[in-house]
Short mmCIF file of C-alpha atoms in Angstrom, two decimals:
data_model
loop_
_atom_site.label_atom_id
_atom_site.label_comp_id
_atom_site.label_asym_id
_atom_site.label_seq_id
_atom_site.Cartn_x
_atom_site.Cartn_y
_atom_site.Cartn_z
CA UNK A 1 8.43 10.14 13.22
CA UNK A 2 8.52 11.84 9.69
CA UNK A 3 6.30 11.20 7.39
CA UNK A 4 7.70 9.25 5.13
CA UNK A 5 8.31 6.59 8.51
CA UNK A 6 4.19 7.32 8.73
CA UNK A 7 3.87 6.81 4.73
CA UNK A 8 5.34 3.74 4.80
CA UNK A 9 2.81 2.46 7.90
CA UNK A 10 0.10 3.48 5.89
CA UNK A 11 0.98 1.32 2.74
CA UNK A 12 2.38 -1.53 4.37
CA UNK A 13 -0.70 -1.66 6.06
CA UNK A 14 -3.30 -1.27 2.81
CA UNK A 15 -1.16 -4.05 1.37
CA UNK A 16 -1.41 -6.66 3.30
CA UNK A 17 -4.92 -6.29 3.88
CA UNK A 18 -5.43 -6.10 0.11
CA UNK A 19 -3.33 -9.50 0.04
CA UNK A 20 -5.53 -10.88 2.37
CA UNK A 21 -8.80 -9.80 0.55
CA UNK A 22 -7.55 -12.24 -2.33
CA UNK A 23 -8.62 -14.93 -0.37
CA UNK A 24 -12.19 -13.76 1.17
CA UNK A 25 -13.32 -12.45 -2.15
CA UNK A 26 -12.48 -15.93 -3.56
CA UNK A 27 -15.25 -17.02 -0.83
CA UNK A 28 -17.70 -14.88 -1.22
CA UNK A 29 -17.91 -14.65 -4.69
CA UNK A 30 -19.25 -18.48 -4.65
CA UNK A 31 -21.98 -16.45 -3.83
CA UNK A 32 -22.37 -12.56 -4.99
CA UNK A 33 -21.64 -11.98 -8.32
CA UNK A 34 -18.08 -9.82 -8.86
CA UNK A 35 -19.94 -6.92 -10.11
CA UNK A 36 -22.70 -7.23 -7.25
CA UNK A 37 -20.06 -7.42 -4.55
CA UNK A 38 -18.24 -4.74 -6.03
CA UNK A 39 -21.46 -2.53 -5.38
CA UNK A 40 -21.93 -3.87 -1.95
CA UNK A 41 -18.41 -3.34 -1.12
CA UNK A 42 -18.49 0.78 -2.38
CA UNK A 43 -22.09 0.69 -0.40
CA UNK A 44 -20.29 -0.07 2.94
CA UNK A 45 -17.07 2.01 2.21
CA UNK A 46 -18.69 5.08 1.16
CA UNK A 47 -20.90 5.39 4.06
CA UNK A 48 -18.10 5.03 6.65
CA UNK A 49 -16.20 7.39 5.13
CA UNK A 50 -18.65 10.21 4.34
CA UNK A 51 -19.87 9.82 8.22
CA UNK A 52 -16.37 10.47 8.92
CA UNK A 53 -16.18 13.45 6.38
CA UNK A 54 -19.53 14.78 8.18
CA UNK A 55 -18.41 14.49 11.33
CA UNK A 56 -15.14 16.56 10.43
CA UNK A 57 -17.75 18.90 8.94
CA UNK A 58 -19.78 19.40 12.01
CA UNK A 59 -16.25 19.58 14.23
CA UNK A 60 -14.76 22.25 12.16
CA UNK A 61 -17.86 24.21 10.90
CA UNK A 62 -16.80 24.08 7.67
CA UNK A 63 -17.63 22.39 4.46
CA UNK A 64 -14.44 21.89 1.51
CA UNK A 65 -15.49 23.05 -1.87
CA UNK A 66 -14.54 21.85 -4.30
CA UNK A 67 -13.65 22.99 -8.08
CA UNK A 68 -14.62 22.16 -11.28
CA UNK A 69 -10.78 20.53 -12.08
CA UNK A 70 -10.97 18.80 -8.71
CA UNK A 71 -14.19 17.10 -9.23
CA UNK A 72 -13.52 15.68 -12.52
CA UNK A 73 -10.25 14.21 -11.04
CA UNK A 74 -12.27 12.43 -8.89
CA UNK A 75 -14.55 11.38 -11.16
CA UNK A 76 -11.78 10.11 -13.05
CA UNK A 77 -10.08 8.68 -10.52
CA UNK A 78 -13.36 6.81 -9.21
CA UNK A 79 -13.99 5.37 -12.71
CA UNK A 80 -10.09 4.25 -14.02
CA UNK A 81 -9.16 2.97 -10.38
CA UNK A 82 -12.58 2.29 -8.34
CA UNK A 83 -14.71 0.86 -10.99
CA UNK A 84 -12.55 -0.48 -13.69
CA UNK A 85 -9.65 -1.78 -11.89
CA UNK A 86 -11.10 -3.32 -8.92
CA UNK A 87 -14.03 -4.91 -10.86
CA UNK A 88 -11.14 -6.71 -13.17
CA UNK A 89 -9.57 -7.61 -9.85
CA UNK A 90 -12.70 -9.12 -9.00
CA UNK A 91 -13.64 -11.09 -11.96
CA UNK A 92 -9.95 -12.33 -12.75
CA UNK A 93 -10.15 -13.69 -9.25
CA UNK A 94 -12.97 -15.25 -9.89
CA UNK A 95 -12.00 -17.19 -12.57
CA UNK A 96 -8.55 -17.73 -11.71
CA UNK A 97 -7.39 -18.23 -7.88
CA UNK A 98 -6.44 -16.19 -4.96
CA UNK A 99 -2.65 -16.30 -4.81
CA UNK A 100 -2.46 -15.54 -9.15
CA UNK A 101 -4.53 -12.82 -8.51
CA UNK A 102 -2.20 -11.10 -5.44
CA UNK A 103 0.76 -11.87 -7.50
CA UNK A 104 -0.41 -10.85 -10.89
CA UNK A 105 -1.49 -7.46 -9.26
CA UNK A 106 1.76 -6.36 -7.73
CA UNK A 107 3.45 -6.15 -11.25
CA UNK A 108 1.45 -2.32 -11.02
CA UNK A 109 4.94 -0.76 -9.45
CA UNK A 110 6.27 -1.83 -13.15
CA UNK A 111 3.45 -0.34 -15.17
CA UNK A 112 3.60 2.83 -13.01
CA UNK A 113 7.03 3.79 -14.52
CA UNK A 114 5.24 3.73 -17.99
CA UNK A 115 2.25 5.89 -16.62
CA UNK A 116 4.52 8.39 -14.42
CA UNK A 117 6.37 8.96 -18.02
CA UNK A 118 3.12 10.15 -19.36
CA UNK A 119 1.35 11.74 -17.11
CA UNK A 120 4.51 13.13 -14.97
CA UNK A 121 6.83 13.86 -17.45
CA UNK A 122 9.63 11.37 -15.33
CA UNK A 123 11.92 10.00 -17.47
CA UNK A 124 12.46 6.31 -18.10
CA UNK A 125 16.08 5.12 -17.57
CA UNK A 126 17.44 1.87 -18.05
CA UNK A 127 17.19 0.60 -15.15
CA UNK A 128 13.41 0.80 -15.06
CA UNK A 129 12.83 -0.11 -18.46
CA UNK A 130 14.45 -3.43 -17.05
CA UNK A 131 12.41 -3.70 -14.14
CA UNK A 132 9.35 -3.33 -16.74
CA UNK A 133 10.36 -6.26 -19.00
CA UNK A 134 11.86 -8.51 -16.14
CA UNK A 135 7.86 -7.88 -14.35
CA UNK A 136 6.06 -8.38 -17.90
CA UNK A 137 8.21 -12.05 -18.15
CA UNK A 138 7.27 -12.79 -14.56
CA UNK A 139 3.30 -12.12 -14.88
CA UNK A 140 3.67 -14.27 -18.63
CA UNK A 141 5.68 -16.80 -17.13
CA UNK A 142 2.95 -17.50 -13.87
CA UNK A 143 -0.18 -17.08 -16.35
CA UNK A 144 1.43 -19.61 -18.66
CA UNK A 145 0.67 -20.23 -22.18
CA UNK A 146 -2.34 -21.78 -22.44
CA UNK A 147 -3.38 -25.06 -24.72
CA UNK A 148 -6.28 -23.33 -25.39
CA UNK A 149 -8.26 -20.45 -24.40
CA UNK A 150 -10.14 -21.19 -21.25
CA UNK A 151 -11.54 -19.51 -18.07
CA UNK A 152 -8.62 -19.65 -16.08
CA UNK A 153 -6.31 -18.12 -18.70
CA UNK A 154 -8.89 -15.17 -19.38
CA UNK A 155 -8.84 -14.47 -15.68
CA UNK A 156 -5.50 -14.03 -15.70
CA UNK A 157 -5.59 -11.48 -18.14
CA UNK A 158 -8.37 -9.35 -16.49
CA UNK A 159 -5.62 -9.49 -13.72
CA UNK A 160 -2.93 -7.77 -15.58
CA UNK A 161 -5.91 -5.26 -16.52
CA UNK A 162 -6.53 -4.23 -12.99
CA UNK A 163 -3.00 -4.25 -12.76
CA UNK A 164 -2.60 -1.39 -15.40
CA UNK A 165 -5.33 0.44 -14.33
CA UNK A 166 -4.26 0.57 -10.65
CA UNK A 167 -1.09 1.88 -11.62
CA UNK A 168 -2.82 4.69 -13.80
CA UNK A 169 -5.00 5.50 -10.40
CA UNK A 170 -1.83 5.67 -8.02
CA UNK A 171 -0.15 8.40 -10.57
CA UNK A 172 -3.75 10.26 -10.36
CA UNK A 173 -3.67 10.22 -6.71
CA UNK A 174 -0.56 11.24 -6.46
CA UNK A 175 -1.49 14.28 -8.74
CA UNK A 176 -4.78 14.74 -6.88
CA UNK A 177 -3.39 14.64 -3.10
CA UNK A 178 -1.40 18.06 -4.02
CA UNK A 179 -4.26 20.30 -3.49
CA UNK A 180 -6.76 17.28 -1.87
CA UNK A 181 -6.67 15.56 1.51
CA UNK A 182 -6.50 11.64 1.51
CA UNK A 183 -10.28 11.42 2.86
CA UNK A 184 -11.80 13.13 0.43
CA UNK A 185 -10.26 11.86 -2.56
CA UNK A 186 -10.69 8.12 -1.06
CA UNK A 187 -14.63 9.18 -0.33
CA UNK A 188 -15.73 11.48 -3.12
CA UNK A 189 -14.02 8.67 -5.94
CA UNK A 190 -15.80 5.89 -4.91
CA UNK A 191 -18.83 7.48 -4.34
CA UNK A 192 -18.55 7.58 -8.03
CA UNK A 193 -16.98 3.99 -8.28
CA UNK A 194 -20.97 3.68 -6.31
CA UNK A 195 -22.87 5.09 -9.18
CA UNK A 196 -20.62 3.53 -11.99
CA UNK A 197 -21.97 0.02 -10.80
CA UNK A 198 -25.54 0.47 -9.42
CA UNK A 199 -26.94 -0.57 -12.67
CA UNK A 200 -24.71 -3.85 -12.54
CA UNK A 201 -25.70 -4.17 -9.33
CA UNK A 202 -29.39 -3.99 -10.40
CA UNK A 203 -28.88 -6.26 -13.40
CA UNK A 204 -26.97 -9.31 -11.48
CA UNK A 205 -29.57 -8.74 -8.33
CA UNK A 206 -32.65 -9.36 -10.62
CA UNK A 207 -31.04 -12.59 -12.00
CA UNK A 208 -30.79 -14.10 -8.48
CA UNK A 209 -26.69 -14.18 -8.33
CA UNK A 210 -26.92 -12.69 -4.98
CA UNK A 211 -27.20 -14.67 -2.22
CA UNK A 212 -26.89 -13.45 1.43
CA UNK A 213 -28.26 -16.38 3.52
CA UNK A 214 -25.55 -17.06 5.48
CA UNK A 215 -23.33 -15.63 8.45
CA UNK A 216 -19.93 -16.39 6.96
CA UNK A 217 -20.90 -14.46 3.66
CA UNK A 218 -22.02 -11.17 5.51
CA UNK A 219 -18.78 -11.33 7.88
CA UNK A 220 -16.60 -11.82 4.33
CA UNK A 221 -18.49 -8.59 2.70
CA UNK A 222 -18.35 -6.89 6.34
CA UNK A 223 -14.68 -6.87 5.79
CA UNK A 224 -14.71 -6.15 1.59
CA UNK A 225 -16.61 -3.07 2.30
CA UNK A 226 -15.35 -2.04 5.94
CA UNK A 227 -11.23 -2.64 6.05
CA UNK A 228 -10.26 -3.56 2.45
CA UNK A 229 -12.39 -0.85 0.95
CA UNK A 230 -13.09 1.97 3.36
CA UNK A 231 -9.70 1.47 5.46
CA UNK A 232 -7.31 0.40 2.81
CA UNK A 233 -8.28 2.54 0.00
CA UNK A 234 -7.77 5.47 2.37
CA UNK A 235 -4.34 4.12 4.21
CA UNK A 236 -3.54 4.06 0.64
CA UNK A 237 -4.24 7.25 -0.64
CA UNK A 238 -2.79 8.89 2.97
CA UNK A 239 0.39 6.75 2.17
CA UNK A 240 0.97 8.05 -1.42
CA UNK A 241 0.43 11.90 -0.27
CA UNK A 242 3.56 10.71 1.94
CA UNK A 243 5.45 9.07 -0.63
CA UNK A 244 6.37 9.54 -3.95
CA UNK A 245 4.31 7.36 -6.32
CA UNK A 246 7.51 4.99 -7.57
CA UNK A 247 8.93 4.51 -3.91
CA UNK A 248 5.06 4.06 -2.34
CA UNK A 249 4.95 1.24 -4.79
CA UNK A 250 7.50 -0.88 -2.83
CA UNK A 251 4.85 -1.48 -0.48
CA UNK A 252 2.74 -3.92 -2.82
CA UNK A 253 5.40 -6.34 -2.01
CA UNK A 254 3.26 -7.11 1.39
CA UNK A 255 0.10 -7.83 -1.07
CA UNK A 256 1.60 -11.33 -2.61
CA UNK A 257 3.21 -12.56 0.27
CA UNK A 258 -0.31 -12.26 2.43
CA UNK A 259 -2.06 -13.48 -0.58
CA UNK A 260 -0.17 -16.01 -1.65
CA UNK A 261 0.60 -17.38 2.26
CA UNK A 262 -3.59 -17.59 3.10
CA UNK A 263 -4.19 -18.62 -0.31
CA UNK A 264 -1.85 -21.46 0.11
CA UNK A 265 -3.03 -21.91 4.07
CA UNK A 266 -6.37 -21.95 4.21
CA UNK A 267 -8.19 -22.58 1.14
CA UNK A 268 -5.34 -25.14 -0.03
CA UNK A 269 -4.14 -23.46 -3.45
CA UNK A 270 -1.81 -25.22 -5.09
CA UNK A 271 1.79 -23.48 -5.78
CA UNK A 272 3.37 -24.54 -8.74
CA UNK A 273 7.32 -23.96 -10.37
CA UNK A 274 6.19 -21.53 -12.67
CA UNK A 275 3.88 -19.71 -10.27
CA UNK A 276 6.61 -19.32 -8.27
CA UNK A 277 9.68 -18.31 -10.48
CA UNK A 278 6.93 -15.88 -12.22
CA UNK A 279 6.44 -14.62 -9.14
CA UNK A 280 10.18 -14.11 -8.31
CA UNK A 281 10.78 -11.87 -11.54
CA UNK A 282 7.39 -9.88 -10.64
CA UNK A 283 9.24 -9.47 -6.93
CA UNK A 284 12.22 -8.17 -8.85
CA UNK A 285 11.34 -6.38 -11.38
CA UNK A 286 9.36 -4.39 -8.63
CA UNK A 287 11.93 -3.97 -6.36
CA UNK A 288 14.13 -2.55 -9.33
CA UNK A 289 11.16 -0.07 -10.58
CA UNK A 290 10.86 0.99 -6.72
CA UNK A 291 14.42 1.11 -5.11
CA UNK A 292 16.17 3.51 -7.95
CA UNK A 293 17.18 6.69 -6.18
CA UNK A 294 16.40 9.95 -8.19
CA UNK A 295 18.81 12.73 -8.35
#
């Protein structure tokens, strides 16, 4: 198998868990606070990964060093993607519902096409411009214009943040994975997605939003902080050092349909016309950002 065959394993992979992390974090956040899990969840991932990092360490008898340009890349990386990002994701789930939140998030193939402009110098044709407005209408038209400002709306909107943000941390990884391997970019960055939220962690903990008194709860953050963070973050990163950023994106597609199918399944969410046409455009616009062959 090549490796874009093995790319494309990797992603499809880190998707679909992702989609199905929709649904447990909209469990266990009846209990932890979004910021509090989002601690708990680095916590977990960071250890496995930096036991796997030490292991390789003790195997090979070598340590990788690392330079001054590479470690602000991953501090950079931890803070846009690991901290900002993912705690948006958190609270716009939250306050809105699972299966908004998976579908909201996949627009970030769209929004990469902006940030690969910037950052990568790739131009913008037409066709991707189109992609961009046709996702944009799809994410308006499944949020919904509001009577009024309430929670629900304002979750959505923290939703399109993590969106944006996710798609500025995929070009960055992208960048990064030229001269770093997958592990260490996926370890060292949240590491510092770790310290970014320790003293939100310390500030929801002392108010008593933090409540792990039960079995299901531990087995939910068991898998925030073991699969969905540690695993997927990584199968991620490994996938876009495969992949070019704009094709790699395709994969997100596997994120709503999980989410949206468990959201719907198990906890009951209901799906309605505009949720699903929105939806439709985000699926198109996406597949139109992702499927353009470059010359």
């Amino acid at each position: 198998m090549n490796k874009s065959i093995f790319g494309a394993i990797y992603l499809s992979v880190a998707a679909g868990i992702w989609g199905g992390m929709y649904v447990v974090s909209k469990y266990v956040l009846q209990f932890v606070s979004p910021l509090a899990l989002v601690w708990i969840r680095y916590l977990l991932g960071a250890g496995v990964l930096f036991l796997i990092l030490l292991f390789q360490w003790l195997r090979t008898g070598r340590r990788q060093h690392l330079s001054c340009r590479s470690w602000l890349m991953l501090l950079w990386i931890g803070f846009i993607g690991y901290f900002v990002s993912i705690v948006c994701q958190f609270i716009g789930t939250k306050w809105s519902d699972a299966h908004t939140g998976s579908i909201i998030t996949s627009a970030t193939p769209a929004f990469v096409v902006i940030f690969a402009r910037l950052v990568l110098k790739e131009k913008i044709t037409w066709r991707r411009l189109v992609a961009l407005l046709t996702a944009t209408a799809g994410v308006v038209i499944t949020i919904g214009i509001p009577n009024r400002i309430g929670q629900y709306f304002l979750g959505c909107l923290i939703l399109v943040a993590a969106a944006v943000t996710w798609a500025l941390l995929s070009v960055f990884v992208r960048m990064a994975s030229a001269q770093l391997p997958s592990l260490t970019i996926t370890a060292y960055a949240m590491l510092f997605a770790l310290l970014f939220t320790t003293p939100f962690m310390v500030r929801d903990w002392n108010a008593g939003s933090v409540h792990l008194n039960s079995a299901p709860v531990i087995i939910g953050i068991l898998y925030l902080g073991i699969v969905s963070t540690a695993g997927a973050f990584f199968l991620w990163n490994k996938g876009l050092s495969l992949i070019d950023a704009s094709v790699g994106s395709l994969f997100l597609f596997f994120q709503p349909l999980v989410g949206t199918f468990l959201g719907w399944l198990p906890l009951g969410e209901k799906l309605s016309p505009g949720f699903v046409f929105g939806g439709a455009l985000i699926l198109a616009g996406v597949a139109l950002a992702s499927t353009e062959k470059t010359a």
